[in-house]
PDB file of C-alpha atoms and ligand atoms in Angstrom:
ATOM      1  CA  UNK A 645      22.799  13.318 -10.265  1.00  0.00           C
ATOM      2  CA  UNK A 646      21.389  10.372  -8.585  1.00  0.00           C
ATOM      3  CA  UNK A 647      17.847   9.605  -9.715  1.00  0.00           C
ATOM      4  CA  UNK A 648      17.025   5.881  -8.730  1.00  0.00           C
ATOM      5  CA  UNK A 649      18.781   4.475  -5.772  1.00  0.00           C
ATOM      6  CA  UNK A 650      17.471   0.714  -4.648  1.00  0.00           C
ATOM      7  CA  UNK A 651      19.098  -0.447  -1.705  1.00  0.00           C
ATOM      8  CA  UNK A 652      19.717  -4.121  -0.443  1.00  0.00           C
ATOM      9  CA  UNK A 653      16.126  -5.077  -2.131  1.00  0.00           C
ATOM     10  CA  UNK A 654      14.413  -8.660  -0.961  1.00  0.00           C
ATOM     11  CA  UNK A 655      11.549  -9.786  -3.118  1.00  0.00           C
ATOM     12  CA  UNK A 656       9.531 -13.015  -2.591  1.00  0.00           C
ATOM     13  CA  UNK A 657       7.029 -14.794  -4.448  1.00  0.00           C
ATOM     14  CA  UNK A 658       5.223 -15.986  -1.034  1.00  0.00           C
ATOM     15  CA  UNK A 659       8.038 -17.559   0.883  1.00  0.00           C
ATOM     16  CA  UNK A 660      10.216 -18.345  -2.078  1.00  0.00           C
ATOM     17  CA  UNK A 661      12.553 -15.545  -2.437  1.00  0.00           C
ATOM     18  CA  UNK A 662      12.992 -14.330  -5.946  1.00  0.00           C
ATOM     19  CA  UNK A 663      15.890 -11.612  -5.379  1.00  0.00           C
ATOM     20  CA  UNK A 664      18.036 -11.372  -2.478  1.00  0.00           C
ATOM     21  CA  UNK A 665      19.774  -7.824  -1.361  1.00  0.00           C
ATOM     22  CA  UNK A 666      19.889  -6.242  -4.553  1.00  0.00           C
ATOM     23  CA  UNK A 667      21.107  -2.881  -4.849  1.00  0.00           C
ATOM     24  CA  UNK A 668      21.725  -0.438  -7.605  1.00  0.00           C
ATOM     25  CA  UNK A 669      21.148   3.184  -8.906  1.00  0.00           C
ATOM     26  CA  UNK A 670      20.824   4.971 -11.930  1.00  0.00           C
ATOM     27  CA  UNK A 671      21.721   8.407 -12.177  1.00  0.00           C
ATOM     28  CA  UNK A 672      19.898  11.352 -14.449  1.00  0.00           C
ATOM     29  CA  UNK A 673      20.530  10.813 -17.911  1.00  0.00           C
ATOM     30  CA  UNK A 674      21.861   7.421 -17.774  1.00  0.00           C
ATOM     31  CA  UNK A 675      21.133   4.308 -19.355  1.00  0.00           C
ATOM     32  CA  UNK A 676      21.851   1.038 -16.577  1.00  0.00           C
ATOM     33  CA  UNK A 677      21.387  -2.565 -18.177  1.00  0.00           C
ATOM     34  CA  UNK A 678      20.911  -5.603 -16.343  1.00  0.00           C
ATOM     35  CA  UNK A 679      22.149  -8.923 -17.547  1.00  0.00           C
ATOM     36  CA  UNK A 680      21.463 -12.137 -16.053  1.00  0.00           C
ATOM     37  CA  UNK A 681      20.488 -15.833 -17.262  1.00  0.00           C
ATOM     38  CA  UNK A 682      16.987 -16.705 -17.663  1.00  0.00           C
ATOM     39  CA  UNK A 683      15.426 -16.506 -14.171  1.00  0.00           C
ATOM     40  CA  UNK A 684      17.732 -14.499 -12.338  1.00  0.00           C
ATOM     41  CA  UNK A 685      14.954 -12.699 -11.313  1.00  0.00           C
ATOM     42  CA  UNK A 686      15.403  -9.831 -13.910  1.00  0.00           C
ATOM     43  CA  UNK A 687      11.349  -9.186 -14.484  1.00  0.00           C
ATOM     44  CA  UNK A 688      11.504  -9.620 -10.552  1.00  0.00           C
ATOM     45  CA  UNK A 689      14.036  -6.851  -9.949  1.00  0.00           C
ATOM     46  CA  UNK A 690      12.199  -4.258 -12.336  1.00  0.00           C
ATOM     47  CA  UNK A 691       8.671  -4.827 -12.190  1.00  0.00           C
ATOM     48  CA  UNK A 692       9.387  -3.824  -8.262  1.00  0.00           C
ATOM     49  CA  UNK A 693      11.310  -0.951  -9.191  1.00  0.00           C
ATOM     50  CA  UNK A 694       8.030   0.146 -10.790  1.00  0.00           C
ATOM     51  CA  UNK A 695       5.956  -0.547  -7.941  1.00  0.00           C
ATOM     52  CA  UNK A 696       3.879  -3.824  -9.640  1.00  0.00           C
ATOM     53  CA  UNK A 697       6.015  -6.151  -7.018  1.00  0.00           C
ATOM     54  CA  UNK A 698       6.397  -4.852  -3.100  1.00  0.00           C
ATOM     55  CA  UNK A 699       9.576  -5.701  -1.336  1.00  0.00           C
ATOM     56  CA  UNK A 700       9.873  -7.715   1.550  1.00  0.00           C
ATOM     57  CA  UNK A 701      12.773  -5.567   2.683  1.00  0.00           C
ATOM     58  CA  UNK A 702      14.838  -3.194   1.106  1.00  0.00           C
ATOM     59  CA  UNK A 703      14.513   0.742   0.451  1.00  0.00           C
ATOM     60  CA  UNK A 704      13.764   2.314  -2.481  1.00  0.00           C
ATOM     61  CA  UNK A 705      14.647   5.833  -3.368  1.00  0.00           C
ATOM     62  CA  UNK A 706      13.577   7.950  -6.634  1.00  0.00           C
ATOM     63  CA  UNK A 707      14.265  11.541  -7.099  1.00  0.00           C
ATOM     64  CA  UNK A 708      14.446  12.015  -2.796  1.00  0.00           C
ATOM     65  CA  UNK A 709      11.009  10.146  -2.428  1.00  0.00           C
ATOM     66  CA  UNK A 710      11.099   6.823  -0.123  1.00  0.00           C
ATOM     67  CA  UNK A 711       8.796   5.159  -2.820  1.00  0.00           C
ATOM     68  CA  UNK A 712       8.931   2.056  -0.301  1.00  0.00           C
ATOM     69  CA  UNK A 713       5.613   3.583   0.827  1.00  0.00           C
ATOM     70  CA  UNK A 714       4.307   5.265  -2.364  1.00  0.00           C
ATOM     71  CA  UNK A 715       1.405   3.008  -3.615  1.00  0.00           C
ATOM     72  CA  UNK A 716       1.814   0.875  -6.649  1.00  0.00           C
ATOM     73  CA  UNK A 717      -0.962   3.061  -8.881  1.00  0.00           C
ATOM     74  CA  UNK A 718       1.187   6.112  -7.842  1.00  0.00           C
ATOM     75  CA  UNK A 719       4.490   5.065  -8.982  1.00  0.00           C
ATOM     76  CA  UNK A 720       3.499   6.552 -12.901  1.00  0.00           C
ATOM     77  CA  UNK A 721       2.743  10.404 -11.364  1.00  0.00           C
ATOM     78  CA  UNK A 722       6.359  10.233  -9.617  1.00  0.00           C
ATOM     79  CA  UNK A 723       8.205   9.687 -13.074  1.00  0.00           C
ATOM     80  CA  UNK A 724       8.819   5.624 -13.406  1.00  0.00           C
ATOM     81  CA  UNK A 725       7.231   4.154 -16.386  1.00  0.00           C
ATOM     82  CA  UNK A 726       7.979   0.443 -17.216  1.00  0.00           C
ATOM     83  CA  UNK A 727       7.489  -0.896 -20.674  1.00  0.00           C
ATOM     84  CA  UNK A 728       6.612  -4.809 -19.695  1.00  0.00           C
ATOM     85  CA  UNK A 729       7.963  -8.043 -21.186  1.00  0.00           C
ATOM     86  CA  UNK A 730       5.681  -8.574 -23.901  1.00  0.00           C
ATOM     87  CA  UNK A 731       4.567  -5.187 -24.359  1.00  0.00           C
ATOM     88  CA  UNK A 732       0.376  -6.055 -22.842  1.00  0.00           C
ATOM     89  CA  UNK A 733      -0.659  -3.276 -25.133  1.00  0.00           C
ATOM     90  CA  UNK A 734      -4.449  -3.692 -25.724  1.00  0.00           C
ATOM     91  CA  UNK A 735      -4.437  -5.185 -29.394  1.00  0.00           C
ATOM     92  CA  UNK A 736      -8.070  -4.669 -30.090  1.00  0.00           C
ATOM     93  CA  UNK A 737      -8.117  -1.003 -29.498  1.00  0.00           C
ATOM     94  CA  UNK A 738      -6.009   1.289 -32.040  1.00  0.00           C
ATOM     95  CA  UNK A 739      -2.461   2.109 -32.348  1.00  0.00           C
ATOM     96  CA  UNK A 740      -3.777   5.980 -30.693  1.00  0.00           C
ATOM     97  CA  UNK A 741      -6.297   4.910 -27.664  1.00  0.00           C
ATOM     98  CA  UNK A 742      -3.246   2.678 -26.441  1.00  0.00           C
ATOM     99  CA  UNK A 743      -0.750   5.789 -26.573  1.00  0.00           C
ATOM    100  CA  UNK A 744      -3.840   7.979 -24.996  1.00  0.00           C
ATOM    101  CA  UNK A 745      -3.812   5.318 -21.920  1.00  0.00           C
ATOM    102  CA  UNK A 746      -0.411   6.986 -21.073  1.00  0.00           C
ATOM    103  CA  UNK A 747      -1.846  10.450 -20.790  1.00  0.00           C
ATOM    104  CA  UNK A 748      -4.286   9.141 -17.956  1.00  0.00           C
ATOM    105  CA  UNK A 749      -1.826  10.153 -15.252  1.00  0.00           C
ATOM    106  CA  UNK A 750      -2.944  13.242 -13.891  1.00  0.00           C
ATOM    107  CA  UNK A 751      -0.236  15.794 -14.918  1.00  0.00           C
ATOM    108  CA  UNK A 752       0.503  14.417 -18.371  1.00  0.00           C
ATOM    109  CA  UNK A 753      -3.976  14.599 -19.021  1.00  0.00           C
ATOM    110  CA  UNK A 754      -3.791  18.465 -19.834  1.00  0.00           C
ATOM    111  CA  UNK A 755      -1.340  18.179 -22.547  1.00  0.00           C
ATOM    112  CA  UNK A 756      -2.202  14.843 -24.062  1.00  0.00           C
ATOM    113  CA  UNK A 757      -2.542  16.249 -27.639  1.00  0.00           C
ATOM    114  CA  UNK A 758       0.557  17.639 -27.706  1.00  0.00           C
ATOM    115  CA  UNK A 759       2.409  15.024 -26.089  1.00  0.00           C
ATOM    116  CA  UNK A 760       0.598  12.911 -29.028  1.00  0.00           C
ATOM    117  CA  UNK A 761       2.107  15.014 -31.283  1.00  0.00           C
ATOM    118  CA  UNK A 762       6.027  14.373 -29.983  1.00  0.00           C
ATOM    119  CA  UNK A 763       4.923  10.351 -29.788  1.00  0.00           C
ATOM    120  CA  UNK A 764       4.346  10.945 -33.741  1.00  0.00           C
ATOM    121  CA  UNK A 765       7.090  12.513 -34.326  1.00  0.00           C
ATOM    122  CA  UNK A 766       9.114  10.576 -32.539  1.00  0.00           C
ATOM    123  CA  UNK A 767       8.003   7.163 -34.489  1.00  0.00           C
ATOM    124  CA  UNK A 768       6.034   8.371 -37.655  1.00  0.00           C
ATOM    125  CA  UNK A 769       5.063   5.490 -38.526  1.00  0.00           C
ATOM    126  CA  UNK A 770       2.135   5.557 -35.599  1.00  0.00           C
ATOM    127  CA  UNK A 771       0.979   8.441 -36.843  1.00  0.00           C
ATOM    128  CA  UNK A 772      -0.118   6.442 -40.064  1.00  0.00           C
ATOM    129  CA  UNK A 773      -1.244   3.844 -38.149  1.00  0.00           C
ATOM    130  CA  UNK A 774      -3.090   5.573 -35.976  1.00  0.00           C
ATOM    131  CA  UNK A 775      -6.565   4.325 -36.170  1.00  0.00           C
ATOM    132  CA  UNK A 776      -5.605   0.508 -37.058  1.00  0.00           C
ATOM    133  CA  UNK A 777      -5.707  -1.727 -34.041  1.00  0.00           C
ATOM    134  CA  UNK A 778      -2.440  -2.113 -31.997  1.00  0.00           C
ATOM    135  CA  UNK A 779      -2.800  -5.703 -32.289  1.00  0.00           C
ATOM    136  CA  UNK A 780      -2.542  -5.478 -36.532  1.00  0.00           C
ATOM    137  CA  UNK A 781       1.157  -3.727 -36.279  1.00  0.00           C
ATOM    138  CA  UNK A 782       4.165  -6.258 -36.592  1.00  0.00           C
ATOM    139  CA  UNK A 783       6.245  -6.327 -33.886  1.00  0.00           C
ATOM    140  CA  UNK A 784       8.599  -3.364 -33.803  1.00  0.00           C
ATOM    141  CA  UNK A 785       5.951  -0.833 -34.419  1.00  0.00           C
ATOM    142  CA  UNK A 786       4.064  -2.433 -31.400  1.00  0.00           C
ATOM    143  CA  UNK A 787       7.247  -2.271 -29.282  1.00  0.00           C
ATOM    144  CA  UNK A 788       7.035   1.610 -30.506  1.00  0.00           C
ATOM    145  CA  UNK A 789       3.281   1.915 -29.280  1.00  0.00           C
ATOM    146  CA  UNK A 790       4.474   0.580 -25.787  1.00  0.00           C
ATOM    147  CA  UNK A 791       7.363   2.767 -25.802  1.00  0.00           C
ATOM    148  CA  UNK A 792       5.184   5.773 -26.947  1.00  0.00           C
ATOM    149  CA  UNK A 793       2.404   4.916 -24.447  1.00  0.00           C
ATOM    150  CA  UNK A 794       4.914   4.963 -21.593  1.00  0.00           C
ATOM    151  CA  UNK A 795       6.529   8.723 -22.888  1.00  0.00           C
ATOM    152  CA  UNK A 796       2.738   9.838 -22.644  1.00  0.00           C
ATOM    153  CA  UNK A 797       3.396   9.556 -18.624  1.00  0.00           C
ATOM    154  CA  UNK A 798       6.307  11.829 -18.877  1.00  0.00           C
ATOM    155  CA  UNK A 799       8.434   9.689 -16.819  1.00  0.00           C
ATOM    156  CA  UNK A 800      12.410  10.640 -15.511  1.00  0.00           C
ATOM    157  CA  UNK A 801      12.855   7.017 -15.743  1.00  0.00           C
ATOM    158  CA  UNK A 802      11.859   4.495 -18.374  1.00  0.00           C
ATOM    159  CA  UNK A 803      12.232   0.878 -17.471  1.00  0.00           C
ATOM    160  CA  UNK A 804      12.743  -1.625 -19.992  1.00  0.00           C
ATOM    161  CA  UNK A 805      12.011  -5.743 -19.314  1.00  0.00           C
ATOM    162  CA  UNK A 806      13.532  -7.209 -21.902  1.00  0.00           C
ATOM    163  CA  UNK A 807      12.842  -4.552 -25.462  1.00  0.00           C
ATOM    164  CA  UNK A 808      14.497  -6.835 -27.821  1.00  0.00           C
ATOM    165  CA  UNK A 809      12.243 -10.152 -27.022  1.00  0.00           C
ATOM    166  CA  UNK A 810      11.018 -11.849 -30.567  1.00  0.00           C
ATOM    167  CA  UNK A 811      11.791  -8.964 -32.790  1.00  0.00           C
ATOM    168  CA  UNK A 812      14.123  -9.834 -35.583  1.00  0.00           C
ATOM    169  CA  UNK A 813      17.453  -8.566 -35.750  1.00  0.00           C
ATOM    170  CA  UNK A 814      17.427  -5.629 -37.712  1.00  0.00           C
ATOM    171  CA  UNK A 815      14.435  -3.954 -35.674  1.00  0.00           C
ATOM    172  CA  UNK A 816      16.651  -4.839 -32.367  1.00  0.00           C
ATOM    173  CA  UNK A 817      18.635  -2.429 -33.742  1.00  0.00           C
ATOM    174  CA  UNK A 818      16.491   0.393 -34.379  1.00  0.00           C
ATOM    175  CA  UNK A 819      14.747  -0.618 -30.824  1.00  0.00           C
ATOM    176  CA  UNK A 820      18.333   0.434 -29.536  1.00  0.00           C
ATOM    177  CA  UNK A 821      19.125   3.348 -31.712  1.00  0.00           C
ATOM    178  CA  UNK A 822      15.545   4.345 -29.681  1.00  0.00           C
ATOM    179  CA  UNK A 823      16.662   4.105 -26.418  1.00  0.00           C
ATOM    180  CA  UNK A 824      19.676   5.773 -26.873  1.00  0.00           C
ATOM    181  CA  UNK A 825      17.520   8.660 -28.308  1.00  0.00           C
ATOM    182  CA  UNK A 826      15.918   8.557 -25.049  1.00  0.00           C
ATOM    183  CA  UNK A 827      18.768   9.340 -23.273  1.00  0.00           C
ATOM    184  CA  UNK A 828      19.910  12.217 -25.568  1.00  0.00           C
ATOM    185  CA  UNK A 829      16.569  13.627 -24.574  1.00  0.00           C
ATOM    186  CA  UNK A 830      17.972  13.707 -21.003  1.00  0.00           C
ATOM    187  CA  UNK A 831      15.539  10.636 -19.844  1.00  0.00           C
ATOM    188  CA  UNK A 832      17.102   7.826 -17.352  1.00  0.00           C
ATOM    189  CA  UNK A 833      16.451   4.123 -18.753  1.00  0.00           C
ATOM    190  CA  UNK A 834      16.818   0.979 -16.869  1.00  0.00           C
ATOM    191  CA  UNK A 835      17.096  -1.668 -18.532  1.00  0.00           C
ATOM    192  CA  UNK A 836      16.832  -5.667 -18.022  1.00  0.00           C
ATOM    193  CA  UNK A 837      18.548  -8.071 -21.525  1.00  0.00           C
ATOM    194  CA  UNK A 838      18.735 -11.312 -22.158  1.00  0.00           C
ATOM    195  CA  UNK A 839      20.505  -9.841 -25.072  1.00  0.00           C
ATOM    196  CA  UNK A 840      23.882  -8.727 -23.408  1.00  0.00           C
ATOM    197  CA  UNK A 841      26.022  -7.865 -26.214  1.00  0.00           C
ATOM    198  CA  UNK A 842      23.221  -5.221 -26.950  1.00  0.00           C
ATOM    199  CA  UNK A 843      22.856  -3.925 -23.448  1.00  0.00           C
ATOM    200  CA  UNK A 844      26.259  -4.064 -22.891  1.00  0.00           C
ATOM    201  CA  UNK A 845      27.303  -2.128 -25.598  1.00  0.00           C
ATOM    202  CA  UNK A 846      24.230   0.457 -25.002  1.00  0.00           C
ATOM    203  CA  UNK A 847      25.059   0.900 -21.537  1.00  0.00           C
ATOM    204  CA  UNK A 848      26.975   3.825 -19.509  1.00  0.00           C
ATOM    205  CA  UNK A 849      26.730   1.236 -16.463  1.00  0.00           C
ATOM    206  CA  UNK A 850      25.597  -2.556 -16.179  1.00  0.00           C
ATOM    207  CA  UNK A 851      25.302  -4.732 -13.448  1.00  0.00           C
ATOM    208  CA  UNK A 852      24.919  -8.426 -13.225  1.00  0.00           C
ATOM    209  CA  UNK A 853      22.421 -10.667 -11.673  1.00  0.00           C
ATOM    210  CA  UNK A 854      22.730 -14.177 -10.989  1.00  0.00           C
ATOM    211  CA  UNK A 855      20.414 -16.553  -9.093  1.00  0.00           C
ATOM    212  CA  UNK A 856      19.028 -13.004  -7.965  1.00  0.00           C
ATOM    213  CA  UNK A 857      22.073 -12.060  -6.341  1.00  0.00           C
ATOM    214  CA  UNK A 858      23.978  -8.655  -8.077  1.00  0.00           C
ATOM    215  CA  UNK A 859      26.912 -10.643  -8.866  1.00  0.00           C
ATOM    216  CA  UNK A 860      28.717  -7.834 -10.488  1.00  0.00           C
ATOM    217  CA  UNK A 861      28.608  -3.829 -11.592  1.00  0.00           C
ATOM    218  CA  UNK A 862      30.955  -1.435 -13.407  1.00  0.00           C
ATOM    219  CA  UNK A 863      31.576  -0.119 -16.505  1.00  0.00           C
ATOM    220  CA  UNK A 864      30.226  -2.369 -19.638  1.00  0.00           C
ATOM    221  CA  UNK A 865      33.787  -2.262 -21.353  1.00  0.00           C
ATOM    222  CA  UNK A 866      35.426  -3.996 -17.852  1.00  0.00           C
ATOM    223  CA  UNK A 867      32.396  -5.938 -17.328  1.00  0.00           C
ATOM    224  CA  UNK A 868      32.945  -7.252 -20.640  1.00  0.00           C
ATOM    225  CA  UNK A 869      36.524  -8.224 -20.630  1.00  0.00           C
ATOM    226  CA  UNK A 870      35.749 -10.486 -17.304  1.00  0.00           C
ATOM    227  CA  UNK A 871      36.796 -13.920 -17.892  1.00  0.00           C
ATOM    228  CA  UNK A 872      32.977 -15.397 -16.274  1.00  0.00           C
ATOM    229  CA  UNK A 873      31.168 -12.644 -18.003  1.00  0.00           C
ATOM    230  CA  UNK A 874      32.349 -13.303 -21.604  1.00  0.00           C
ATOM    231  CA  UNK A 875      32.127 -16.890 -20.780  1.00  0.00           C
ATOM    232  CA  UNK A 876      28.834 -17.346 -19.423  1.00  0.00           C
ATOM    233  CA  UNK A 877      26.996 -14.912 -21.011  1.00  0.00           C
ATOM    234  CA  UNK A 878      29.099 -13.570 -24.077  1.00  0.00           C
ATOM    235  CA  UNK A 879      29.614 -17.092 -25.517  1.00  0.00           C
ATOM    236  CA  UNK A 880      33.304 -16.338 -26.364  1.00  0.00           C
TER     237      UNK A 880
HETATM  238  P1  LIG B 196      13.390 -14.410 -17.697  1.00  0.00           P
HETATM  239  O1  LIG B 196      14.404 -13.752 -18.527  1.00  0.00           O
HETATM  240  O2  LIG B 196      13.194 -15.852 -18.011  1.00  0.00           O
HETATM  241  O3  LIG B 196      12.100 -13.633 -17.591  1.00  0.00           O
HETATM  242  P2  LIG B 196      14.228 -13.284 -15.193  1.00  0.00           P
HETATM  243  O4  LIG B 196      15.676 -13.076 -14.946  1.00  0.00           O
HETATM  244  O5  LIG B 196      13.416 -12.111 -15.580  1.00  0.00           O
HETATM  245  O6  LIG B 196      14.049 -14.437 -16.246  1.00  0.00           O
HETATM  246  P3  LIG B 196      12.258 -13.710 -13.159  1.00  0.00           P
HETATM  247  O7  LIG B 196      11.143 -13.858 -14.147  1.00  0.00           O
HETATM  248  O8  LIG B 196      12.322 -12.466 -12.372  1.00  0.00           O
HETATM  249  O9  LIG B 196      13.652 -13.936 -13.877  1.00  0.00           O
HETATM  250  O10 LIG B 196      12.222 -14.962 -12.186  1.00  0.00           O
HETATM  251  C1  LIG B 196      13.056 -15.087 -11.036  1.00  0.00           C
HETATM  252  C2  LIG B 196      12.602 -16.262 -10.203  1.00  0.00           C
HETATM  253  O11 LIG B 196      11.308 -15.982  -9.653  1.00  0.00           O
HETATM  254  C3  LIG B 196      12.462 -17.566 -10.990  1.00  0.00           C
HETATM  255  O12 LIG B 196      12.889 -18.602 -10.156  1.00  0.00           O
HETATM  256  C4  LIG B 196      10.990 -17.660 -11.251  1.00  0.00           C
HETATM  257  O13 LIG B 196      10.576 -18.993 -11.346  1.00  0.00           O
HETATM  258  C5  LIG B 196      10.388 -16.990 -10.030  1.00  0.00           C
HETATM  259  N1  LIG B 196       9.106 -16.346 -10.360  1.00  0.00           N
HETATM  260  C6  LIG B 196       8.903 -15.403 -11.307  1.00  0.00           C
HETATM  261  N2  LIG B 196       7.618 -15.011 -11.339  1.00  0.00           N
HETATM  262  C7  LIG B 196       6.990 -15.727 -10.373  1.00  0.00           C
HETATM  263  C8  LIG B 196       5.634 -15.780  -9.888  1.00  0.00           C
HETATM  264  N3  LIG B 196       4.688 -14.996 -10.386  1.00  0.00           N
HETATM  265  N4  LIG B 196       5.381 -16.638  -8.882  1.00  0.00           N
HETATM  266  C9  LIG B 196       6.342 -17.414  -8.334  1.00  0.00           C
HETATM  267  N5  LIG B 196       7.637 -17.405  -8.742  1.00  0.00           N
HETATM  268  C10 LIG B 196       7.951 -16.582  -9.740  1.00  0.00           C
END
C-alpha cells in the first residue's frame, strides 16, 4: 500500500536550487534507499520529506494527508521520524532523557514507559546504559539512542540520512541487520547512503540521485547490474 508519495519536488537553498523535480514513494512495509554522490542533494531530499526543509514546488503525500501544508513541528504526530546525519542527540543528557525526547509527541506521551521498555529490548545495551550520558557511548550505541529516540514517536516511516556515517565496519553491519528488523516489524524506512553496496543490497527499491535530479529507480538487483551505476558508484 502506498504510504509516502513525493511528487516532482523543487527545493532551494534561497535561489540556488538544491533538488530539481524529484519524485518517489515508498510503500507500507518497505525499505527505499537513495544513492547519490556527495552533494546530490541527498540530506536535501529527506530532511524535506520530514518537514525540516519546505519545497518550493512539488506535492507531498503521506498516508492520504497533503503534508505540503502540514507544519514542520507536526510532521512527528503524522508518523515521519528522521534520524539526522550525525545523529544531534543531546550528549550531555543520558542515554534515557534522549530516548524520552521521542515520547514528547502527543500520542506516543501516554505510553512512554512502555514504549521505553520495547526501545530496551530492542537494543539492550541502552538499558545498561541508561543513566550514562549519550555523549559517553561509542558510536553504534549512539546511532541506537537516535534510532530508539525516533521509535519513541511511533512513526509509519523512519527516515534515515546517511546511518552508516563514521561507524566502523562491523557495527555498519549490525546498523543494517537493525533496519531490516524495522521492516519485519511492518515499519516503512527511507533511506539516503553514501554506502551503496549496503543500501543496495538492503533495499526492496532504490532510486538514484544525481546533481539532484532522480537519475534512476527500480529494483536494487537491475539497478546494480547498470553499466553507470556499478561504474560510478560501485567502483567495479
Ligand atoms: P552529502 O552526502 O555530502 O551530505 P548530499 O547528497 O546529502 O551530500 P546535500 O547535502 O543535500 O547533498 O546538498 C545538495 C546541494 O545543496 C549541495 O550543492 C550543497 O552545497 C547545497 N546545500 C546543502 N545544504 C545547504 C545549505 N544549508 N545552504 C545552501 N546550500 C546548501
Amino acid at each position: 500500500m502506498l504510504l509516502l508519495e513525493a511528487t516532482n519536488l523543487q527545493i532551494a537553498y534561497g535561489s540556488a536550487i538544491a533538488v530539481w523535480d524529484a519524485s518517489l514513494s515508498v510503500d507500507t512495509g518497505e525499505i527505499v534507499s537513495v544513492i547519490g554522490p556527495n552533494g546530490a542533494g541527498k540530506s536535501t531530499l529527506i530532511n524535506s520529506i520530514a518537514g525540516l526543509l519546505r519545497p518550493k514546488d512539488g506535492r507531498l503525500m503521506f498516508s492520504g494527508t497533503n503534508m505540503t501544508t502540514v507544519p514542520s513541528h507536526e510532521f512527528c504526530s503524522h508518523g515521519i521520524a528522521l534520524i539526522p546525519e550525525g545523529r544531534r542527540l543531546f550528549v550531555q543528557m543520558t542515554v534515557e532523557e534522549n530516548l524520552e525526547i521521542g515520547s514528547y509527541v502527543r500520542k506516543a506521551r501516554k505510553h512512554r514507559l512502555e514504549h521505553l521498555e520495547e526501545i530496551y529490548t530492542l537494543f539492550p545495551v541502552l538499558r545498561e546504559k541508561r543513566k550514562q550520558a549519550a555523549g559517553q557511548l561509542s558510536g553504534g550505541q549512539q546511532q541506537m539512542v537516535a534510532i530508539g529516540r525516533a521509535l519513541m514517536t511511533r512513526p509509519r516511516l523512519v527516515l534515515f540520512d546517511e546511518p552508516s556515517l563514521g561507524l566502523a565496519p562491523s557495527v555498519v553491519d549490525t546498523m543494517f541487520d537493525i533496519i531490516s528488523e524495522l521492516r519485519s516489524r511492518g515499519l516503512s524506512v527511507l533511506l539516503v547512503e553514501q554506502n551503496v553496496l549496503k543500501a543496495l543490497e538492503i533495499a526492496d527499491r532504490a532510486y538514484v540521485l544525481d546533481d539532484g535530479r532522480i537519475a534512476g529507480c527500480g529494483h536494487p538487483k537491475e539497478l546494480s547490474q547498470q553499466s553507470h551505476i556499478r561504474k560510478a558508484y560501485l567502483g567495479l
